mmCIF file of C-alpha atoms in Angstrom:
data_model
loop_
_atom_site.group_PDB
_atom_site.id
_atom_site.type_symbol
_atom_site.label_atom_id
_atom_site.label_comp_id
_atom_site.label_asym_id
_atom_site.label_seq_id
_atom_site.Cartn_x
_atom_site.Cartn_y
_atom_site.Cartn_z
ATOM 1 C CA UNK A 202 39.289 52.532 -23.639
ATOM 2 C CA UNK A 203 40.641 51.193 -20.658
ATOM 3 C CA UNK A 204 37.380 49.311 -19.588
ATOM 4 C CA UNK A 205 37.016 47.541 -23.183
ATOM 5 C CA UNK A 206 41.168 46.553 -23.132
ATOM 6 C CA UNK A 207 40.202 44.859 -19.530
ATOM 7 C CA UNK A 208 37.307 43.319 -20.906
ATOM 8 C CA UNK A 209 39.273 42.327 -23.653
ATOM 9 C CA UNK A 210 41.788 40.620 -21.684
ATOM 10 C CA UNK A 211 39.499 39.014 -19.399
ATOM 11 C CA UNK A 212 37.640 37.375 -22.713
ATOM 12 C CA UNK A 213 41.204 36.163 -23.277
ATOM 13 C CA UNK A 214 41.846 34.901 -20.184
ATOM 14 C CA UNK A 215 38.837 32.904 -20.238
ATOM 15 C CA UNK A 216 39.468 31.508 -23.522
ATOM 16 C CA UNK A 217 42.856 29.928 -22.281
ATOM 17 C CA UNK A 218 40.948 28.166 -18.938
ATOM 18 C CA UNK A 219 38.513 26.762 -21.392
ATOM 19 C CA UNK A 220 41.397 25.268 -23.897
ATOM 20 C CA UNK A 221 43.201 23.849 -20.718
ATOM 21 C CA UNK A 222 40.000 21.916 -19.702
ATOM 22 C CA UNK A 223 38.986 21.323 -23.220
ATOM 23 C CA UNK A 224 42.589 19.354 -23.295
ATOM 24 C CA UNK A 225 42.337 17.957 -19.946
ATOM 25 C CA UNK A 226 38.896 16.583 -20.826
ATOM 26 C CA UNK A 227 39.822 15.939 -24.568
ATOM 27 C CA UNK A 228 39.707 11.569 -23.878
ATOM 28 C CA UNK A 229 36.881 12.180 -21.650
ATOM 29 C CA UNK A 230 34.761 14.066 -24.457
ATOM 30 C CA UNK A 231 36.049 11.207 -27.415
ATOM 31 C CA UNK A 232 35.187 8.770 -24.936
ATOM 32 C CA UNK A 233 30.681 10.218 -24.725
ATOM 33 C CA UNK A 234 31.248 10.148 -28.399
ATOM 34 C CA UNK A 235 32.948 6.867 -28.960
ATOM 35 C CA UNK A 236 29.397 5.393 -27.273
ATOM 36 C CA UNK A 237 26.597 7.978 -29.155
ATOM 37 C CA UNK A 238 28.458 9.304 -31.998
ATOM 38 C CA UNK A 239 32.282 9.456 -34.210
ATOM 39 C CA UNK A 240 34.126 10.002 -31.909
ATOM 40 C CA UNK A 241 36.523 13.067 -32.168
ATOM 41 C CA UNK A 242 34.657 15.526 -29.898
ATOM 42 C CA UNK A 243 37.012 15.940 -28.279
ATOM 43 C CA UNK A 244 39.971 15.806 -30.319
ATOM 44 C CA UNK A 245 37.954 18.785 -32.380
ATOM 45 C CA UNK A 246 37.306 20.686 -30.106
ATOM 46 C CA UNK A 247 40.790 20.751 -28.635
ATOM 47 C CA UNK A 248 42.045 21.492 -31.713
ATOM 48 C CA UNK A 249 40.185 23.984 -32.578
ATOM 49 C CA UNK A 250 40.487 25.949 -29.061
ATOM 50 C CA UNK A 251 44.353 25.851 -29.567
ATOM 51 C CA UNK A 252 43.736 27.502 -32.599
ATOM 52 C CA UNK A 253 41.594 29.987 -31.035
ATOM 53 C CA UNK A 254 44.401 30.275 -27.895
ATOM 54 C CA UNK A 255 47.110 31.287 -30.514
ATOM 55 C CA UNK A 256 45.152 33.764 -32.846
ATOM 56 C CA UNK A 257 43.566 35.620 -29.507
ATOM 57 C CA UNK A 258 46.817 35.960 -28.439
ATOM 58 C CA UNK A 259 48.247 37.408 -31.528
ATOM 59 C CA UNK A 260 45.507 39.931 -31.083
ATOM 60 C CA UNK A 261 47.035 43.659 -30.000
ATOM 61 C CA UNK A 262 44.421 44.698 -27.408
ATOM 62 C CA UNK A 263 41.445 43.501 -28.917
ATOM 63 C CA UNK A 264 37.978 44.148 -27.282
ATOM 64 C CA UNK A 265 35.754 41.637 -26.271
ATOM 65 C CA UNK A 266 33.490 41.824 -29.277
ATOM 66 C CA UNK A 267 37.058 41.046 -31.382
ATOM 67 C CA UNK A 268 38.655 38.616 -29.154
ATOM 68 C CA UNK A 269 34.965 36.930 -28.966
ATOM 69 C CA UNK A 270 34.780 36.978 -33.441
ATOM 70 C CA UNK A 271 38.101 35.880 -33.605
ATOM 71 C CA UNK A 272 37.497 32.370 -31.098
ATOM 72 C CA UNK A 273 34.621 32.205 -33.477
ATOM 73 C CA UNK A 274 36.472 31.934 -36.489
ATOM 74 C CA UNK A 275 39.261 29.725 -34.918
ATOM 75 C CA UNK A 276 36.296 27.339 -34.398
ATOM 76 C CA UNK A 277 34.913 27.016 -37.503
ATOM 77 C CA UNK A 278 38.282 26.813 -39.733
ATOM 78 C CA UNK A 279 39.682 24.150 -37.154
ATOM 79 C CA UNK A 280 36.802 22.191 -35.856
ATOM 80 C CA UNK A 281 34.796 20.684 -38.392
ATOM 81 C CA UNK A 282 32.308 18.634 -37.742
ATOM 82 C CA UNK A 283 29.515 20.306 -35.851
ATOM 83 C CA UNK A 284 30.472 21.075 -33.091
ATOM 84 C CA UNK A 285 32.165 23.901 -35.556
ATOM 85 C CA UNK A 286 29.298 25.939 -37.066
ATOM 86 C CA UNK A 287 27.313 24.764 -33.959
ATOM 87 C CA UNK A 288 30.135 26.696 -30.978
ATOM 88 C CA UNK A 289 31.997 28.486 -34.250
ATOM 89 C CA UNK A 290 28.980 29.821 -35.655
ATOM 90 C CA UNK A 291 27.291 30.652 -32.185
ATOM 91 C CA UNK A 292 29.949 32.889 -30.780
ATOM 92 C CA UNK A 293 30.616 34.810 -34.399
ATOM 93 C CA UNK A 294 26.667 35.593 -33.890
ATOM 94 C CA UNK A 295 26.755 36.172 -30.248
ATOM 95 C CA UNK A 296 29.728 38.840 -29.580
ATOM 96 C CA UNK A 297 28.113 41.762 -31.426
ATOM 97 C CA UNK A 298 26.551 42.078 -28.265
ATOM 98 C CA UNK A 299 29.752 42.724 -26.593
ATOM 99 C CA UNK A 300 30.696 45.448 -28.332
ATOM 100 C CA UNK A 301 29.958 48.193 -25.606
ATOM 101 C CA UNK A 302 31.702 45.985 -22.905
ATOM 102 C CA UNK A 303 30.844 43.069 -20.693
ATOM 103 C CA UNK A 304 28.012 43.856 -17.814
ATOM 104 C CA UNK A 305 25.423 42.258 -16.757
ATOM 105 C CA UNK A 306 22.757 43.367 -19.866
ATOM 106 C CA UNK A 307 25.544 42.608 -22.756
ATOM 107 C CA UNK A 308 26.079 39.150 -21.679
ATOM 108 C CA UNK A 309 22.314 38.268 -21.699
ATOM 109 C CA UNK A 310 21.847 39.701 -24.853
ATOM 110 C CA UNK A 311 25.272 37.258 -25.427
ATOM 111 C CA UNK A 312 24.125 34.370 -23.923
ATOM 112 C CA UNK A 313 20.510 34.463 -25.880
ATOM 113 C CA UNK A 314 22.540 35.200 -29.188
ATOM 114 C CA UNK A 315 24.233 32.563 -28.700
ATOM 115 C CA UNK A 316 21.553 30.231 -27.936
ATOM 116 C CA UNK A 317 19.722 31.178 -30.926
ATOM 117 C CA UNK A 318 22.270 30.891 -32.963
ATOM 118 C CA UNK A 319 22.738 26.936 -31.657
ATOM 119 C CA UNK A 320 19.253 26.366 -31.984
ATOM 120 C CA UNK A 321 18.619 27.919 -35.995
ATOM 121 C CA UNK A 322 21.523 25.966 -37.104
ATOM 122 C CA UNK A 323 21.300 22.656 -35.681
ATOM 123 C CA UNK A 324 17.287 23.051 -35.898
ATOM 124 C CA UNK A 325 17.153 21.093 -32.103
ATOM 125 C CA UNK A 326 14.897 21.763 -29.607
ATOM 126 C CA UNK A 327 14.799 21.147 -25.728
ATOM 127 C CA UNK A 328 14.176 16.824 -25.565
ATOM 128 C CA UNK A 329 16.655 15.768 -28.296
ATOM 129 C CA UNK A 330 20.139 14.697 -26.879
ATOM 130 C CA UNK A 331 21.958 17.869 -28.021
ATOM 131 C CA UNK A 332 23.484 20.408 -26.614
ATOM 132 C CA UNK A 333 20.756 22.641 -26.559
ATOM 133 C CA UNK A 334 19.721 20.291 -23.085
ATOM 134 C CA UNK A 335 22.068 21.660 -21.456
ATOM 135 C CA UNK A 336 22.401 25.513 -23.131
ATOM 136 C CA UNK A 337 18.536 26.479 -22.582
ATOM 137 C CA UNK A 338 18.176 25.867 -18.823
ATOM 138 C CA UNK A 339 21.579 27.463 -18.184
ATOM 139 C CA UNK A 340 20.577 30.472 -20.511
ATOM 140 C CA UNK A 341 17.285 31.307 -19.468
ATOM 141 C CA UNK A 342 18.399 30.460 -15.891
ATOM 142 C CA UNK A 343 21.318 33.303 -16.448
ATOM 143 C CA UNK A 344 18.831 35.665 -17.762
ATOM 144 C CA UNK A 345 15.869 35.295 -14.905
ATOM 145 C CA UNK A 346 19.038 35.535 -12.138
ATOM 146 C CA UNK A 347 19.504 38.950 -13.096
ATOM 147 C CA UNK A 348 16.660 40.556 -14.816
ATOM 148 C CA UNK A 349 14.110 39.391 -12.242
ATOM 149 C CA UNK A 350 15.785 37.608 -9.088
ATOM 150 C CA UNK A 351 18.264 40.655 -9.721
ATOM 151 C CA UNK A 352 20.877 38.364 -8.578
ATOM 152 C CA UNK A 353 24.602 39.819 -9.144
ATOM 153 C CA UNK A 354 26.039 38.347 -12.837
ATOM 154 C CA UNK A 355 28.970 36.181 -10.972
ATOM 155 C CA UNK A 356 25.989 34.591 -8.572
ATOM 156 C CA UNK A 357 23.617 34.352 -11.705
ATOM 157 C CA UNK A 358 26.217 32.494 -13.711
ATOM 158 C CA UNK A 359 26.999 29.703 -10.274
ATOM 159 C CA UNK A 360 23.063 29.345 -10.826
ATOM 160 C CA UNK A 361 23.189 29.397 -14.671
ATOM 161 C CA UNK A 362 26.430 26.322 -14.282
ATOM 162 C CA UNK A 363 23.970 24.644 -11.919
ATOM 163 C CA UNK A 364 21.372 24.364 -14.219
ATOM 164 C CA UNK A 365 23.376 23.473 -17.201
ATOM 165 C CA UNK A 366 24.756 20.550 -15.300
ATOM 166 C CA UNK A 367 21.102 19.357 -14.624
ATOM 167 C CA UNK A 368 20.360 19.988 -18.320
ATOM 168 C CA UNK A 369 23.648 17.043 -19.161
ATOM 169 C CA UNK A 370 21.870 14.735 -16.798
ATOM 170 C CA UNK A 371 18.753 15.375 -18.259
ATOM 171 C CA UNK A 372 20.489 13.964 -21.980
ATOM 172 C CA UNK A 373 21.340 10.651 -20.026
ATOM 173 C CA UNK A 374 18.023 8.592 -19.540
ATOM 174 C CA UNK A 375 16.498 10.412 -23.313
ATOM 175 C CA UNK A 376 16.733 9.188 -26.351
ATOM 176 C CA UNK A 377 18.453 10.944 -29.534
ATOM 177 C CA UNK A 378 16.564 12.355 -32.347
ATOM 178 C CA UNK A 379 19.836 14.762 -33.623
ATOM 179 C CA UNK A 380 22.861 13.836 -35.130
ATOM 180 C CA UNK A 381 25.093 10.950 -35.460
ATOM 181 C CA UNK A 382 23.622 9.646 -32.689
ATOM 182 C CA UNK A 383 19.681 9.197 -34.058
ATOM 183 C CA UNK A 384 21.002 7.083 -35.803
ATOM 184 C CA UNK A 385 21.687 4.662 -32.965
ATOM 185 C CA UNK A 386 17.871 4.739 -31.866
ATOM 186 C CA UNK A 387 17.387 3.418 -28.286
ATOM 187 C CA UNK A 388 21.429 2.765 -27.710
ATOM 188 C CA UNK A 389 22.283 5.979 -27.730
ATOM 189 C CA UNK A 390 20.198 5.901 -23.903
ATOM 190 C CA UNK A 391 22.342 6.168 -21.126
ATOM 191 C CA UNK A 392 24.683 8.006 -21.832
ATOM 192 C CA UNK A 393 25.379 11.618 -21.518
ATOM 193 C CA UNK A 394 25.631 13.697 -24.921
ATOM 194 C CA UNK A 395 29.103 14.930 -25.583
ATOM 195 C CA UNK A 396 28.065 18.169 -26.879
ATOM 196 C CA UNK A 397 25.894 18.840 -23.653
ATOM 197 C CA UNK A 398 28.461 17.883 -21.705
ATOM 198 C CA UNK A 399 31.540 20.252 -23.583
ATOM 199 C CA UNK A 400 28.991 22.978 -23.045
ATOM 200 C CA UNK A 401 29.530 22.020 -19.115
ATOM 201 C CA UNK A 402 32.841 22.954 -19.527
ATOM 202 C CA UNK A 403 33.578 25.524 -21.553
ATOM 203 C CA UNK A 404 30.460 27.453 -18.771
ATOM 204 C CA UNK A 405 32.072 25.958 -15.726
ATOM 205 C CA UNK A 406 35.262 27.486 -17.294
ATOM 206 C CA UNK A 407 33.100 30.815 -18.539
ATOM 207 C CA UNK A 408 32.144 30.809 -14.286
ATOM 208 C CA UNK A 409 35.921 30.220 -12.916
ATOM 209 C CA UNK A 410 37.468 32.603 -15.163
ATOM 210 C CA UNK A 411 34.559 35.633 -13.981
ATOM 211 C CA UNK A 412 35.778 34.952 -10.680
ATOM 212 C CA UNK A 413 39.495 35.157 -11.834
ATOM 213 C CA UNK A 414 38.942 38.339 -13.247
ATOM 214 C CA UNK A 415 36.509 39.613 -10.369
ATOM 215 C CA UNK A 416 38.795 38.485 -7.706
ATOM 216 C CA UNK A 417 36.011 36.705 -6.393
ATOM 217 C CA UNK A 418 35.593 32.638 -4.905
ATOM 218 C CA UNK A 419 33.266 30.902 -6.578
ATOM 219 C CA UNK A 420 29.596 31.118 -5.248
ATOM 220 C CA UNK A 421 28.528 28.096 -3.950
ATOM 221 C CA UNK A 422 25.707 28.370 -2.076
ATOM 222 C CA UNK A 423 23.125 28.570 -4.135
ATOM 223 C CA UNK A 424 19.568 27.826 -3.918
ATOM 224 C CA UNK A 425 19.305 24.529 -5.341
ATOM 225 C CA UNK A 426 15.420 23.538 -5.055
ATOM 226 C CA UNK A 427 15.041 21.337 -8.044
ATOM 227 C CA UNK A 428 14.096 17.987 -7.593
ATOM 228 C CA UNK A 429 15.801 15.246 -8.651
ATOM 229 C CA UNK A 430 14.500 13.890 -11.781
ATOM 230 C CA UNK A 431 13.352 9.996 -12.401
ATOM 231 C CA UNK A 432 16.148 8.207 -14.534
ATOM 232 C CA UNK A 433 18.858 10.892 -14.378
ATOM 233 C CA UNK A 434 19.879 9.463 -10.526
ATOM 234 C CA UNK A 435 23.936 8.835 -11.491
ATOM 235 C CA UNK A 436 25.754 6.139 -12.261
ATOM 236 C CA UNK A 437 24.754 5.748 -15.882
ATOM 237 C CA UNK A 438 27.920 7.272 -17.207
ATOM 238 C CA UNK A 439 29.399 5.790 -14.152
ATOM 239 C CA UNK A 440 31.530 8.906 -12.967
ATOM 240 C CA UNK A 441 28.904 10.376 -10.061
ATOM 241 C CA UNK A 442 31.069 13.705 -10.085
ATOM 242 C CA UNK A 443 29.359 14.553 -13.522
ATOM 243 C CA UNK A 444 25.781 13.673 -12.605
ATOM 244 C CA UNK A 445 23.387 16.712 -11.952
ATOM 245 C CA UNK A 446 20.594 16.695 -9.509
ATOM 246 C CA UNK A 447 17.493 17.469 -11.658
ATOM 247 C CA UNK A 448 15.839 18.342 -14.809
ATOM 248 C CA UNK A 449 13.245 20.374 -13.937
ATOM 249 C CA UNK A 450 14.698 23.754 -15.386
ATOM 250 C CA UNK A 451 15.588 21.391 -18.957
ATOM 251 C CA UNK A 452 11.646 20.750 -18.553
ATOM 252 C CA UNK A 453 10.817 23.751 -18.145
ATOM 253 C CA UNK A 454 11.596 25.659 -20.591
ATOM 254 C CA UNK A 455 10.907 22.381 -23.603
ATOM 255 C CA UNK A 456 8.104 24.500 -25.081
ATOM 256 C CA UNK A 457 10.169 27.701 -25.230
ATOM 257 C CA UNK A 458 12.962 25.469 -26.790
ATOM 258 C CA UNK A 459 11.125 23.988 -29.816
ATOM 259 C CA UNK A 460 9.275 27.401 -30.644
ATOM 260 C CA UNK B 249 24.265 28.370 -65.348
ATOM 261 C CA UNK B 250 23.585 26.044 -62.035
ATOM 262 C CA UNK B 251 26.166 23.612 -60.790
ATOM 263 C CA UNK B 252 26.212 21.108 -58.073
ATOM 264 C CA UNK B 253 28.579 20.417 -55.065
ATOM 265 C CA UNK B 254 28.753 17.456 -53.522
ATOM 266 C CA UNK B 255 29.429 17.777 -49.889
ATOM 267 C CA UNK B 256 30.412 14.476 -48.040
ATOM 268 C CA UNK B 257 31.882 13.178 -44.564
ATOM 269 C CA UNK B 258 34.063 11.943 -47.102
ATOM 270 C CA UNK B 259 36.401 13.362 -49.824
ATOM 271 C CA UNK B 260 36.190 9.627 -51.133
ATOM 272 C CA UNK B 261 32.289 9.527 -50.966
ATOM 273 C CA UNK B 262 31.658 12.527 -52.317
ATOM 274 C CA UNK B 263 33.761 12.269 -55.658
ATOM 275 C CA UNK B 264 32.637 8.769 -56.263
ATOM 276 C CA UNK B 265 29.094 10.032 -56.047
ATOM 277 C CA UNK B 266 30.500 13.040 -58.509
ATOM 278 C CA UNK B 267 31.668 10.446 -60.851
ATOM 279 C CA UNK B 268 28.637 9.037 -61.055
ATOM 280 C CA UNK B 269 26.491 11.727 -61.485
ATOM 281 C CA UNK B 270 28.981 12.915 -64.169
ATOM 282 C CA UNK B 271 28.478 10.362 -66.252
ATOM 283 C CA UNK B 272 24.507 11.409 -66.530
ATOM 284 C CA UNK B 273 25.392 15.515 -67.137
ATOM 285 C CA UNK B 274 27.495 16.780 -69.772
ATOM 286 C CA UNK B 275 29.974 19.634 -69.435
ATOM 287 C CA UNK B 276 26.565 21.661 -69.135
ATOM 288 C CA UNK B 277 26.301 20.981 -65.608
ATOM 289 C CA UNK B 278 29.626 21.190 -63.553
ATOM 290 C CA UNK B 279 29.643 18.830 -60.494
ATOM 291 C CA UNK B 280 32.067 19.800 -57.777
ATOM 292 C CA UNK B 281 32.596 17.260 -54.646
ATOM 293 C CA UNK B 282 34.473 17.867 -51.511
ATOM 294 C CA UNK B 283 34.841 16.057 -48.483
ATOM 295 C CA UNK B 284 36.806 15.720 -44.740
ATOM 296 C CA UNK B 285 37.725 17.382 -42.036
ATOM 297 C CA UNK B 286 39.706 20.067 -41.656
ATOM 298 C CA UNK B 287 42.946 17.616 -40.722
ATOM 299 C CA UNK B 288 41.781 14.686 -43.834
ATOM 300 C CA UNK B 289 39.981 12.957 -41.505
ATOM 301 C CA UNK B 290 36.248 11.911 -41.710
ATOM 302 C CA UNK B 291 33.903 15.150 -41.581
ATOM 303 C CA UNK B 292 33.056 18.327 -42.690
ATOM 304 C CA UNK B 293 34.802 21.943 -43.392
ATOM 305 C CA UNK B 294 33.187 25.112 -44.018
ATOM 306 C CA UNK B 295 36.416 26.533 -45.082
ATOM 307 C CA UNK B 296 37.053 23.556 -47.922
ATOM 308 C CA UNK B 297 33.352 23.226 -48.889
ATOM 309 C CA UNK B 298 33.391 27.531 -49.331
ATOM 310 C CA UNK B 299 36.293 26.779 -51.427
ATOM 311 C CA UNK B 300 34.248 24.069 -53.656
ATOM 312 C CA UNK B 301 32.192 26.687 -53.918
ATOM 313 C CA UNK B 302 34.063 29.321 -55.160
ATOM 314 C CA UNK B 303 35.966 27.244 -57.814
ATOM 315 C CA UNK B 304 32.708 25.967 -59.473
ATOM 316 C CA UNK B 305 32.180 27.357 -62.951
ATOM 317 C CA UNK B 306 28.660 28.418 -62.192
ATOM 318 C CA UNK B 307 27.628 31.075 -60.058
ATOM 319 C CA UNK B 308 23.951 29.149 -58.970
ATOM 320 C CA UNK B 309 25.166 25.918 -57.076
ATOM 321 C CA UNK B 310 22.881 23.323 -55.645
ATOM 322 C CA UNK B 311 24.706 21.619 -52.757
ATOM 323 C CA UNK B 312 23.898 18.057 -51.851
ATOM 324 C CA UNK B 313 25.119 16.530 -48.421
ATOM 325 C CA UNK B 314 25.432 13.703 -46.423
ATOM 326 C CA UNK B 315 24.700 13.740 -42.638
ATOM 327 C CA UNK B 316 24.208 16.507 -40.186
ATOM 328 C CA UNK B 317 27.325 18.904 -39.435
ATOM 329 C CA UNK B 318 27.924 19.090 -43.848
ATOM 330 C CA UNK B 319 24.490 20.971 -43.516
ATOM 331 C CA UNK B 320 25.843 22.655 -40.987
ATOM 332 C CA UNK B 321 29.324 23.232 -42.678
ATOM 333 C CA UNK B 322 27.335 23.678 -45.723
ATOM 334 C CA UNK B 323 25.028 26.721 -44.456
ATOM 335 C CA UNK B 324 28.295 28.660 -43.325
ATOM 336 C CA UNK B 325 29.882 27.957 -46.519
ATOM 337 C CA UNK B 326 26.730 29.686 -48.449
ATOM 338 C CA UNK B 327 26.607 32.800 -45.935
ATOM 339 C CA UNK B 328 30.122 33.349 -46.821
ATOM 340 C CA UNK B 329 30.073 33.217 -50.276
ATOM 341 C CA UNK B 330 29.025 35.322 -53.179
ATOM 342 C CA UNK B 331 27.478 32.934 -55.415
ATOM 343 C CA UNK B 332 23.879 31.505 -55.463
ATOM 344 C CA UNK B 333 23.671 28.413 -53.624
ATOM 345 C CA UNK B 334 21.338 26.297 -51.084
ATOM 346 C CA UNK B 335 21.257 23.012 -50.080
ATOM 347 C CA UNK B 336 18.556 20.431 -51.605
ATOM 348 C CA UNK B 337 17.636 18.291 -48.694
ATOM 349 C CA UNK B 338 17.774 15.134 -50.648
ATOM 350 C CA UNK B 339 19.279 11.287 -50.238
ATOM 351 C CA UNK B 340 22.693 12.541 -51.630
ATOM 352 C CA UNK B 341 23.610 9.737 -54.325
ATOM 353 C CA UNK B 342 20.189 9.879 -55.940
ATOM 354 C CA UNK B 343 19.728 13.178 -55.312
ATOM 355 C CA UNK B 344 23.059 14.031 -56.872
ATOM 356 C CA UNK B 345 21.962 12.116 -60.031
ATOM 357 C CA UNK B 346 18.480 13.758 -60.685
ATOM 358 C CA UNK B 347 19.957 17.013 -60.307
ATOM 359 C CA UNK B 348 22.717 16.308 -62.595
ATOM 360 C CA UNK B 349 20.070 15.117 -65.112
ATOM 361 C CA UNK B 350 18.120 18.379 -64.792
ATOM 362 C CA UNK B 351 20.784 20.842 -64.523
ATOM 363 C CA UNK B 352 21.967 19.640 -67.963
ATOM 364 C CA UNK B 353 18.767 21.421 -69.557
ATOM 365 C CA UNK B 354 18.473 24.125 -70.824
ATOM 366 C CA UNK B 355 15.969 26.059 -69.053
ATOM 367 C CA UNK B 356 17.181 24.910 -66.072
ATOM 368 C CA UNK B 357 16.800 27.575 -62.958
ATOM 369 C CA UNK B 358 18.093 26.951 -59.158
ATOM 370 C CA UNK B 359 15.159 25.600 -58.364
ATOM 371 C CA UNK B 360 14.046 23.535 -60.512
ATOM 372 C CA UNK B 361 17.677 21.557 -59.604
ATOM 373 C CA UNK B 362 17.048 22.195 -56.210
ATOM 374 C CA UNK B 363 13.590 20.320 -57.295
ATOM 375 C CA UNK B 364 14.888 17.800 -58.742
ATOM 376 C CA UNK B 365 17.272 16.873 -56.203
ATOM 377 C CA UNK B 366 14.644 16.791 -53.475
ATOM 378 C CA UNK B 367 12.328 14.376 -55.999
ATOM 379 C CA UNK B 368 15.046 11.410 -54.732
ATOM 380 C CA UNK B 369 13.168 11.689 -51.737
ATOM 381 C CA UNK B 370 10.902 9.593 -53.510
ATOM 382 C CA UNK B 371 12.520 7.064 -55.855
ATOM 383 C CA UNK B 372 12.395 3.814 -55.183
ATOM 384 C CA UNK B 373 14.770 1.383 -55.165
ATOM 385 C CA UNK B 374 12.868 -1.018 -57.572
#
């Protein structure tokens, strides 16, 4: 099926883009993780995505489902730590949603299945300073943008990435309740969560890959209306470029996150 | 037969805990240990846990774990395993000792061993 083959190639291109970004951010992610974790997030993800690229490149005309399955398996076997089962398990669980190709509907189902897997496996909800804080607003924004606001998928994805960025900012002023960072108690406050941050990098590269596959520019005229939250205003991590603007989406979805 | 698998971020810790627990048990309760990330550093690895599960001489296995990712990687390994295995919600050292003793009972079941491990949460140091 020609369409599937093209979609598979788009997934393979997206994986390469994600892997390059993670390689570029390896030191930054490890720095974040050294503040509140075990200082291996960048190295682990880099190793995992390098293996993922090798393995998807070896596939012969993969369908999107096959390509995503392969990435998931590679991450589980190469990453270790919490990121392996969270990222890899999530992709393996969600891959099947792409069995009929990449459409607005299938990508919403994919995003929701991925989020469910991460939430279940990590037993995490919004507000605990985990990747869920970035994922929940991103996935809910994407779904709403497609299903209610009738945006085209690329615009919806751009809004989702924006929500994801605000979700990362939301993790800065809060105290970790999960993972290694939870042992630090209040000392975890003031740092962005590494998993939320790497989730944002993935989302940004997915957006760039989608724009490239569609031969369009990444939409920038987003109607960002959410107000800036207290305490997430900026220089806590010393890098203003990485700071988001608001946490409204994360807060709005906190109840669902706990369900 | 119910076996035990100790999963730690450190292979040395896992092996040490296994050794301590083995002094309490007998050949009736096989105890295996696995730890470390895929590169041999501190961490946990679903593939290695799966291999240790498969190699253990028991059809039913209670898995004792240390920190967060050990739980997730153990869950993943169990999902991919032919064996009936459960992760005990217990402190890894005390739980392994309690579970090893319980597993040597001729009436041991997967549930009785898991419960013994989880009772270790209540154990006082004095």
